[in-house]
Coordinates of C-alpha atoms in Angstrom, one line a residue:
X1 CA -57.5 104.5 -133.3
X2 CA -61.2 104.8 -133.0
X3 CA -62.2 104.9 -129.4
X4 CA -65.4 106.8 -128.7
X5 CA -67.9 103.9 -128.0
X6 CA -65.3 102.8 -124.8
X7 CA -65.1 106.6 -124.1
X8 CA -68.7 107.3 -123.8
X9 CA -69.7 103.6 -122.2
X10 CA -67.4 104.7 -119.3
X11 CA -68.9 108.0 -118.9
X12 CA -72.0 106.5 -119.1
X13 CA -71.7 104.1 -116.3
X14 CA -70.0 107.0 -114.6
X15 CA -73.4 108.6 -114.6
X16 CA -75.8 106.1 -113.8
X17 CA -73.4 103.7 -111.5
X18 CA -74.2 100.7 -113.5
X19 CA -72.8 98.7 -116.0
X20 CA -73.9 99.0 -119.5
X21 CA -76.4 96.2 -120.4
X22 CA -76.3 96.5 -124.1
X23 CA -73.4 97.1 -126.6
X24 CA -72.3 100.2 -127.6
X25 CA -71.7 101.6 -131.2
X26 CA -70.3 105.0 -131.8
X27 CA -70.2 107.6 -134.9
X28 CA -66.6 106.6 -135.5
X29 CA -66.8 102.7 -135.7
X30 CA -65.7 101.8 -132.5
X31 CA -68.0 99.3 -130.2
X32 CA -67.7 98.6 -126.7
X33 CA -70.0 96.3 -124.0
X34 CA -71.1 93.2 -124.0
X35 CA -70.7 90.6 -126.9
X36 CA -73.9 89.3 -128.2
X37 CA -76.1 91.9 -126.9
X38 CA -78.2 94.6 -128.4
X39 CA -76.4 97.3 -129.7
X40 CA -77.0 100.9 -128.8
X41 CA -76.0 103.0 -131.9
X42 CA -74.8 106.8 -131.6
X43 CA -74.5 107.9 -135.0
X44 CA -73.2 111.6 -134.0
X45 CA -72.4 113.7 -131.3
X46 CA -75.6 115.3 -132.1
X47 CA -77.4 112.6 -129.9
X48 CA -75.3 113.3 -127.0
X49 CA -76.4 116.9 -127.1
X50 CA -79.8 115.7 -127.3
X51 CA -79.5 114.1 -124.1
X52 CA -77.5 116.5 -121.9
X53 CA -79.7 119.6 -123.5
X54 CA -82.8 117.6 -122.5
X55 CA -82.2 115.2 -119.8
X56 CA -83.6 112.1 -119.0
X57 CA -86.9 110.2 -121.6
X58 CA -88.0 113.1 -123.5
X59 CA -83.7 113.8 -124.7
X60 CA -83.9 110.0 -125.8
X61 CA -86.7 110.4 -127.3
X62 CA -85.3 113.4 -129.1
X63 CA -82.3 111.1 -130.5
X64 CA -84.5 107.8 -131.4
X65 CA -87.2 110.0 -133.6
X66 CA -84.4 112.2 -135.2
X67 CA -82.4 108.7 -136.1
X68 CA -79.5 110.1 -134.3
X69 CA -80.1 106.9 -131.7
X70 CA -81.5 103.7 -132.9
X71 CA -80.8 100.0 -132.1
X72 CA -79.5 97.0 -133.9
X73 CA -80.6 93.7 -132.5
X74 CA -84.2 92.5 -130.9
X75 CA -85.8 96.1 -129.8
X76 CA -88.0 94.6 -127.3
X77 CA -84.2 92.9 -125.3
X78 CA -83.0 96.5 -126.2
X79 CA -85.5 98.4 -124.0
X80 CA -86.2 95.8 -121.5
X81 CA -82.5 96.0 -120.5
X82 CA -82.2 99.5 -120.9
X83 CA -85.4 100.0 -118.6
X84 CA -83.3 99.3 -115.4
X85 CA -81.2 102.3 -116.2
X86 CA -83.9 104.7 -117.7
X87 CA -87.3 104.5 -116.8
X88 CA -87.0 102.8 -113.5
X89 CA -84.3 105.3 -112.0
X90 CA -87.5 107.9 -111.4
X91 CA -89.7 109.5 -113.1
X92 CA -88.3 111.3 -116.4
X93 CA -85.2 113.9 -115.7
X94 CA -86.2 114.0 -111.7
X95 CA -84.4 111.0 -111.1
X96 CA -81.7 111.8 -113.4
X97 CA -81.3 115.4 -111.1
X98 CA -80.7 113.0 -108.1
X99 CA -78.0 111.2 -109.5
X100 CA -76.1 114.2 -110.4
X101 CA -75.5 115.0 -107.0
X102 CA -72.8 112.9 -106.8
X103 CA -69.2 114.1 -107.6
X104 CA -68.5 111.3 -109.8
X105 CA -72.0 111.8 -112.1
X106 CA -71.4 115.3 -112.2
X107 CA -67.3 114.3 -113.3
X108 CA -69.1 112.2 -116.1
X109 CA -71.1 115.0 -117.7
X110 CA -68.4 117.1 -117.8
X111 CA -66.6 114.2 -120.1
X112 CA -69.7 113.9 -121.9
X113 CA -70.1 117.8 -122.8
X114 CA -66.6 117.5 -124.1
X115 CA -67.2 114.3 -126.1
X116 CA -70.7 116.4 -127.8
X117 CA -68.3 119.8 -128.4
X118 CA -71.7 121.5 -127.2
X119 CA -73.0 124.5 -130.0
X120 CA -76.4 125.6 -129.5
X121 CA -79.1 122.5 -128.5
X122 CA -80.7 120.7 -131.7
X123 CA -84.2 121.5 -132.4
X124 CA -86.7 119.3 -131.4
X125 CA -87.6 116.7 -134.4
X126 CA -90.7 118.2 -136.0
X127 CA -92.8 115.2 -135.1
X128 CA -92.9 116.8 -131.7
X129 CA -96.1 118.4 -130.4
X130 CA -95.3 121.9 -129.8
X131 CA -96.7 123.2 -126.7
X132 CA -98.8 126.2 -125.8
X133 CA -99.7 127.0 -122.4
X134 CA -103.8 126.5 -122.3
X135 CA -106.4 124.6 -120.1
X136 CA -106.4 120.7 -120.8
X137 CA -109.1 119.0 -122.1
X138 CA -111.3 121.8 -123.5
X139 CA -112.9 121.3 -126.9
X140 CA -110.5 122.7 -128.7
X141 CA -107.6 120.8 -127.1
X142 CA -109.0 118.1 -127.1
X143 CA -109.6 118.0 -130.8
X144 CA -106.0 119.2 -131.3
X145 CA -104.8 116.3 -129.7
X146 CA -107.0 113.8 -131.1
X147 CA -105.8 115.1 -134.7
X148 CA -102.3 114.9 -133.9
X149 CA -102.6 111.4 -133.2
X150 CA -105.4 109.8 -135.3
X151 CA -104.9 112.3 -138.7
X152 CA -101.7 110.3 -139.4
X153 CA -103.4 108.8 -142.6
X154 CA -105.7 105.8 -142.9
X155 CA -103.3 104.1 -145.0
X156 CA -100.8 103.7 -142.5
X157 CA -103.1 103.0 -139.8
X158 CA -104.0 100.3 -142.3
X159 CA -100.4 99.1 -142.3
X160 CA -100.3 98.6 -138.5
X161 CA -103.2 97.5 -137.5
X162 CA -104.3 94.9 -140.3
X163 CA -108.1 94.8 -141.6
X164 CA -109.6 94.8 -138.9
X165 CA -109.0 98.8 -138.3
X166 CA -109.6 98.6 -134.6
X167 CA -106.7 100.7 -132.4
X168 CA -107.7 98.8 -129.1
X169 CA -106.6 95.6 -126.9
X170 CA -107.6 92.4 -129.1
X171 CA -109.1 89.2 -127.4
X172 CA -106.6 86.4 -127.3
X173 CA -107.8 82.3 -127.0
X174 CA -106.0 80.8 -124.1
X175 CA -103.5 79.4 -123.8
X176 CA -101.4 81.1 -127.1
X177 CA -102.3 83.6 -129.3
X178 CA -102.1 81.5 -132.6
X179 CA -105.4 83.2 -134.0
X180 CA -105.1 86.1 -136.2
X181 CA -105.5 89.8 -135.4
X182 CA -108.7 90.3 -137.0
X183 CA -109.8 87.0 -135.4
X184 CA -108.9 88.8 -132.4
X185 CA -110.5 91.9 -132.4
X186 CA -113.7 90.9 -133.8
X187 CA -113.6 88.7 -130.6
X188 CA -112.9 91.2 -128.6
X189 CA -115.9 93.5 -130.5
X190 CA -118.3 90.3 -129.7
X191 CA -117.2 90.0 -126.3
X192 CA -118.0 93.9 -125.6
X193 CA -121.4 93.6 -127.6
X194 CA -122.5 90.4 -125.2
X195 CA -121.6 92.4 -122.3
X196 CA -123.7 95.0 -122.9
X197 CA -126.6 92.8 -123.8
X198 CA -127.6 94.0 -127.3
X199 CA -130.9 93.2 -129.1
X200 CA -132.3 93.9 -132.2
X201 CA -133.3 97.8 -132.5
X202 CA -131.9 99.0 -129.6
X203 CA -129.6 102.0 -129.9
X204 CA -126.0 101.9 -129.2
X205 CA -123.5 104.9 -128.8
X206 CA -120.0 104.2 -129.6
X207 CA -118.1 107.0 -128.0
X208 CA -114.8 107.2 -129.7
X209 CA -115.7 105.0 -132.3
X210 CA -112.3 105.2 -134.4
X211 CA -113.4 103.8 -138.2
X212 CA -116.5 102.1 -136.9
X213 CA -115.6 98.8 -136.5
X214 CA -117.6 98.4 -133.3
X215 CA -120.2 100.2 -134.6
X216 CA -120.5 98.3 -138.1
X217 CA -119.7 95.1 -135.8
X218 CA -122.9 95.6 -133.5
X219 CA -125.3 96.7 -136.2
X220 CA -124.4 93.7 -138.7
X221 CA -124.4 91.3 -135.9
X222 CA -126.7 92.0 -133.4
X223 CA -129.2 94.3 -135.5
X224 CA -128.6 97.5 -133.3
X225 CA -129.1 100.9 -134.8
X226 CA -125.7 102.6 -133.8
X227 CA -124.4 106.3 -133.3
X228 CA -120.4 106.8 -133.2
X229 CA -118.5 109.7 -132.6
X230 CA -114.9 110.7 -133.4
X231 CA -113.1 114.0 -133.4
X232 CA -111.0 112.7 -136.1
X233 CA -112.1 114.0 -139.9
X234 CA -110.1 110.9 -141.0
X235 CA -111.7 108.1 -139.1
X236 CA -115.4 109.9 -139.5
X237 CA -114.9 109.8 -143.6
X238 CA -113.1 106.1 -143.7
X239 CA -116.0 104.8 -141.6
X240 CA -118.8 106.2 -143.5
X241 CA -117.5 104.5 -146.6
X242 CA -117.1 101.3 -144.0
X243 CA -120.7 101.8 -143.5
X244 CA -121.9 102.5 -146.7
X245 CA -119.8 99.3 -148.7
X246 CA -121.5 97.2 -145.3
X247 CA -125.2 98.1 -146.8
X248 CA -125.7 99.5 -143.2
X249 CA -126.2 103.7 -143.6
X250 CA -129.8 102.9 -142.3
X251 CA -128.1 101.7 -138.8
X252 CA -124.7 103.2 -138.7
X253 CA -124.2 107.3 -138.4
X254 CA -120.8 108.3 -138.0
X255 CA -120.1 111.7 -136.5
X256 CA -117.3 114.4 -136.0
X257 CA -118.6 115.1 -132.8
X258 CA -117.9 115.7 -129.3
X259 CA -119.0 113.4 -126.6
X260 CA -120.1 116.3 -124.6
X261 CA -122.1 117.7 -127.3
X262 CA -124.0 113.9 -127.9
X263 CA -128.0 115.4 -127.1
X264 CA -130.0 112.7 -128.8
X265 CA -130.8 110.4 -126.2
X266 CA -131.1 107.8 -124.3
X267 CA -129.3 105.1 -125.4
X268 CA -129.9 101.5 -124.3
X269 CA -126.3 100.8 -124.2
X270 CA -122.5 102.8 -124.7
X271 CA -119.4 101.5 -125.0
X272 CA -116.2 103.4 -125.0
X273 CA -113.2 101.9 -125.9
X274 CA -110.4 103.0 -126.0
X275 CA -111.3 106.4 -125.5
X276 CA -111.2 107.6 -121.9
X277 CA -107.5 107.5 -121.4
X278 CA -108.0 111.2 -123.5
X279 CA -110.4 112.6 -121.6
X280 CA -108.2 113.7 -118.6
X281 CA -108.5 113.9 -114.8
X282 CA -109.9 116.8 -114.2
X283 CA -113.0 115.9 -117.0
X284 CA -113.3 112.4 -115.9
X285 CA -116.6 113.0 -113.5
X286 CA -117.7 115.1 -116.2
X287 CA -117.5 112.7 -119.0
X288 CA -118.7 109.8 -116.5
X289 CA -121.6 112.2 -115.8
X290 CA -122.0 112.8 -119.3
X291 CA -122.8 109.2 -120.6
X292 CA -124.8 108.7 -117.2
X293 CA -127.1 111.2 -118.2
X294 CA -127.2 109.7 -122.3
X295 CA -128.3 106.1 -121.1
X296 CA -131.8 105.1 -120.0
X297 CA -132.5 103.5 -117.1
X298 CA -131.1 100.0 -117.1
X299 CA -128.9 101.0 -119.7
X300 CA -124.9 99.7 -119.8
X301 CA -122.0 101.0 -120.2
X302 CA -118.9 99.2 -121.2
X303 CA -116.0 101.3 -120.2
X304 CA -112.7 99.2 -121.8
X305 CA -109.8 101.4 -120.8
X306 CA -105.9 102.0 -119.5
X307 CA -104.9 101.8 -116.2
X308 CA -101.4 102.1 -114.6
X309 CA -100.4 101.5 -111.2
X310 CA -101.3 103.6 -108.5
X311 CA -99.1 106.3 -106.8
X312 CA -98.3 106.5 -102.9
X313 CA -98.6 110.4 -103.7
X314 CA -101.3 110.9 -106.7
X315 CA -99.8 114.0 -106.6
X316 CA -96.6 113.4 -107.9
X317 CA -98.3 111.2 -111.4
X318 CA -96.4 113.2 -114.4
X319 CA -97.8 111.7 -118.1
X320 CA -95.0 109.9 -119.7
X321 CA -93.0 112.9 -121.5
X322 CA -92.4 110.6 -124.4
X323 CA -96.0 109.8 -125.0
X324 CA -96.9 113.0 -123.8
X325 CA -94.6 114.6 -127.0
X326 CA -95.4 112.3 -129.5
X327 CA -98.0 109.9 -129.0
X328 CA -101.2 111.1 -126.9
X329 CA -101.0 114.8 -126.2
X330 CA -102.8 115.3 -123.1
X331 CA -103.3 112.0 -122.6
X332 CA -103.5 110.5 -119.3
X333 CA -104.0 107.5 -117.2
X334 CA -105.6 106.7 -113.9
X335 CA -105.0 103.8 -111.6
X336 CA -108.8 101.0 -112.0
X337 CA -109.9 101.8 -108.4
X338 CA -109.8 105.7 -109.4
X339 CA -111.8 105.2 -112.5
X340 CA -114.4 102.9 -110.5
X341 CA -114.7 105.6 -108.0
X342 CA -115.9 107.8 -110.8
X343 CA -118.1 105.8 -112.5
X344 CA -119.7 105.4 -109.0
X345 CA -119.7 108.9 -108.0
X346 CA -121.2 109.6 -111.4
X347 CA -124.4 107.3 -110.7
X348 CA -123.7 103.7 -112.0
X349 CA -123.7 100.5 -110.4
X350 CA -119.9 98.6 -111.5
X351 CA -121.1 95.3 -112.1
X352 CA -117.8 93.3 -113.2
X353 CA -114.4 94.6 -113.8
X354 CA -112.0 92.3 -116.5
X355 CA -108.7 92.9 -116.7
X356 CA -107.1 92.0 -119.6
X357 CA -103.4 93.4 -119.6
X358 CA -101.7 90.4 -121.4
X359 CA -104.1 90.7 -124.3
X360 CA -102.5 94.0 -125.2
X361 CA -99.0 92.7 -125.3
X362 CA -100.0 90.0 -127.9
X363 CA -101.6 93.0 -129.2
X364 CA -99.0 95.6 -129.6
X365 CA -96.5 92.7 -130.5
X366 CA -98.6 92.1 -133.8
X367 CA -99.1 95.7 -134.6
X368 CA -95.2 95.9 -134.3
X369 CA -95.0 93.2 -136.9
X370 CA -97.1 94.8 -138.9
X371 CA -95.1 98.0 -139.1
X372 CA -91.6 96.1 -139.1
X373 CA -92.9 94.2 -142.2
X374 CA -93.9 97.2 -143.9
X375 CA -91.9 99.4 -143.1
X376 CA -90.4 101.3 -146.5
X377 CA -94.4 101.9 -147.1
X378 CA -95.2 103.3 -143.5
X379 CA -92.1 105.6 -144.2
X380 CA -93.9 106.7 -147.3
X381 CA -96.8 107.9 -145.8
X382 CA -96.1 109.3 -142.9
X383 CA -92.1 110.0 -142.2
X384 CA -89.0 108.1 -140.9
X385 CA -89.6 109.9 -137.6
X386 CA -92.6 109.4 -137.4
X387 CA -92.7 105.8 -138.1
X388 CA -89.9 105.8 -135.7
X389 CA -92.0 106.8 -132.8
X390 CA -94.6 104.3 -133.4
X391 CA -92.2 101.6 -133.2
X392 CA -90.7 103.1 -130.2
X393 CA -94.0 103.6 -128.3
X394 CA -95.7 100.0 -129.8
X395 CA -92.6 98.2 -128.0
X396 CA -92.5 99.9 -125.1
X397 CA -95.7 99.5 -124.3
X398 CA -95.9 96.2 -125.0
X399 CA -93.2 95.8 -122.2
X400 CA -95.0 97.5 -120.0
X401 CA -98.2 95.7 -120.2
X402 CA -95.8 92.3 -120.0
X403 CA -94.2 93.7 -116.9
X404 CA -97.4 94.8 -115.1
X405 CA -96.7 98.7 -115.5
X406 CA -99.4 99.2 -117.3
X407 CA -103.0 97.5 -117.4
X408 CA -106.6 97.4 -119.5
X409 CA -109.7 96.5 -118.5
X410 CA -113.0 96.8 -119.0
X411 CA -115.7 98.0 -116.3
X412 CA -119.2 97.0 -117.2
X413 CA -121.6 99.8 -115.4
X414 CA -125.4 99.8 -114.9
X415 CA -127.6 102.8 -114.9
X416 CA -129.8 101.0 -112.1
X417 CA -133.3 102.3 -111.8
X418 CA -134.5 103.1 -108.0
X419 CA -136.0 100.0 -108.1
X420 CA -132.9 98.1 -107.8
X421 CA -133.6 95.7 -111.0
X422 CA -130.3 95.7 -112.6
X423 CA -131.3 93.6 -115.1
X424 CA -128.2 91.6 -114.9
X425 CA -127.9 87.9 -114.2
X426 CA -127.6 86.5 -111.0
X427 CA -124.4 85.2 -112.3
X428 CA -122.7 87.6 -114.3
X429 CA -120.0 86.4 -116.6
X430 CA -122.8 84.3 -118.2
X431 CA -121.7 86.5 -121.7
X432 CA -118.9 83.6 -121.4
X433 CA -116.1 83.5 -124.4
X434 CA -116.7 85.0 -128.0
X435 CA -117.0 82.3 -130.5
X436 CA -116.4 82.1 -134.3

């Protein structure tokens, strides 16, 4: 009689000392846990080995983006149950290593090697970054990453997130978000563009600038003459076409182009969106230093950017292994009062800080539809795992930005002459909400 998914759900609790929250489903047929709930389903052994040869997130990971693991039910109840048992234990295996210290956890992996009949560990899905030891955040990395990530194809990037083409936290109306997406983000691109004051014939740089919606945004709509840089090939060509079907090549260049290689300045204004959570800690006075030095005086800079919470020991902040593998390589993120510091340090005046986490749940929560509702065509052009992680990540994160894990805002900065004339308003927030 088929028995595994009992088997393995006692193991499991075994190991972690809870109860299961979700319901079990094994490779032989058998289910076990509680009725109703999401179900967790092993499709083979070969997922077990995944998780003992790797323990902890990136070994799950391993399973979900192979389709050894996947989940039956609402994903986002999945996870969010799950998260007790996972991600909130400690930080990635470290936390699983202290739970193994006791006689009974260690008892339970021995039942669980037996149950995967352990031959040599499965290799890594090829979706997976593959690692070479180098020095974060050079050039070269940098580009490697950002190619990883963004040179997935425009189509399917067009599949998730809608016409609109912008990868960033949308604006949502209070007190639901019953506009669309692309009502959305072209309110979040007007809110960015009051912020930083825009006028006719001033120049903008749009660091980051993805497929140019910002840029095509604030030259059609506030008559600004706008440079963006990406170091993605694909963004740089589907945004020059952006451009050129918009009539606006005479306000719009789009560059494959480092921001620390931008020497055409000043600028009256930058924005960055999106962007910063790439450049790393150790580059982050460097590329607040950077744009600094690209503005004149009086100039803005809208900073819109992840945070997560800080650390009692900074020391100890390890990027996501998940995210880290599959996601953002090299990616990292650094608690708001870190990032203010650096702006500071770096010369500008921080002028108003917005934080905006719950507009990137709605966010993520559409871009998940998106994917859900197409998803044979997603698996089309890219790959099952790879549409796999996306799902994965887009949920996740949506979770944690619902359960204050994660935040984004955006820091407004002022490149204040010695003359102390900001030129901001006496009240600030006079920019007020985007309209149709």
């Amino acid at each position: 009689m088929p028995d595994a998914a009992l088997r393995l759900a006692r193991l499991l609790e075994q190991l972690m000392g809870n109860p299961l929250p979700v319901r079990l489903r094994a490779w032989d047929g058998s289910e076990s846990g509680p009725p109703g709930a999401p179900v967790l389903v092993v499709r083979n052994r070969r997922a077990l080995r995944r998780l003992l040869f790797k323990p902890g997130e990136l070994g799950l990971a391993r399973a979900w983006v192979s389709g050894d693991l996947t989940v039956e039910g609402d994903l986002y109840t999945a996870l969010d149950l799950l998260s007790g048992m996972i991600w909130e234990r400690g930080e990635d295996a470290r936390g699983l290593a202290a739970t193994l210290r006791a006689p009974e956890a260690r008892a339970a992996v021995r039942g669980l090697v037996k149950m995967a009949g352990l031959p040599l560990p499965p290799s890594p899905p090829p979706e997976e970054v593959r690692r070479r030891p180098s020095h974060l955040h050079t050039r070269r990395t940098d580009k490697r990453a950002i190619s990883h990530h963004y040179d997935v194809g425009n189509d399917f990037y067009e599949l998730v997130l809608g016409p609109s083409m912008v990868y960033s936290c949308a604006y949502w109306p209070a007190p639901e978000p019953e506009a669309t997406l692309e009502q959305a983000q072209r309110d979040k691109l007007e809110l960015i563009c009051r912020k930083l004051d825009l006028k006719p014939g001033q120049r903008l740089l749009d660091v980051g600038c993805g497929w140019g919606s910002m840029a095509i945004h604030a030259a059609r709509e506030h008559g600004v003459r706008v440079v963006g840089v990406t170091l993605s090939q694909e963004q740089a060509a589907y945004g020059r076409k952006r451009v050129a079907d918009e009539g606006l090549t005479d306000q719009v260049e789009i560059r494959v182009q480092d921001y620390r290689d931008v020497a055409d300045g000043p600028y009256d204004a930058i924005s960055s969106i999106g962007m910063a959570e790439h450049v790393g800690a150790a580059r982050y006075l460097e590329y607040a230093s950077d744009l600094y030095a690209l503005l004149k005086p009086g100039g803005r800079l809208l900073n819109h950017q992840i945070g997560r919470r800080p650390q009692r020991d900074e020391s100890a902040y390890r990027v996501d292994e998940f995210i880290d593998a599959y996601v953002f390589p090299d990616g990292e993120l650094a608690p708001i009062g870190t990032t203010v510091t650096q702006l500071e340090r770096a010369g500008f005046e921080v002028r108003d800080v917005e934080a905006i986490r719950e507009h990137y749940a709605h966010t993520l929560r559409r871009w998940v539809a998106n994917l859900e509702a197409n998803w044979d065509e997603a698996v089309r052009l890219t790959s099952p795992g790879r549409a796999r992680v996306w799902r994965l990540y887009m949920a996740a994160s949506a979770l944690s930005f619902e359960r204050n894990r994660i935040g984004v805002n955006q820091v407004l900065a002022v490149k204040t002459p010695e003359s102390g004339d900001s030129g901001m308003p006496l009240r600030a927030r006079t920019w007020g909400a985007p309209t149709a």
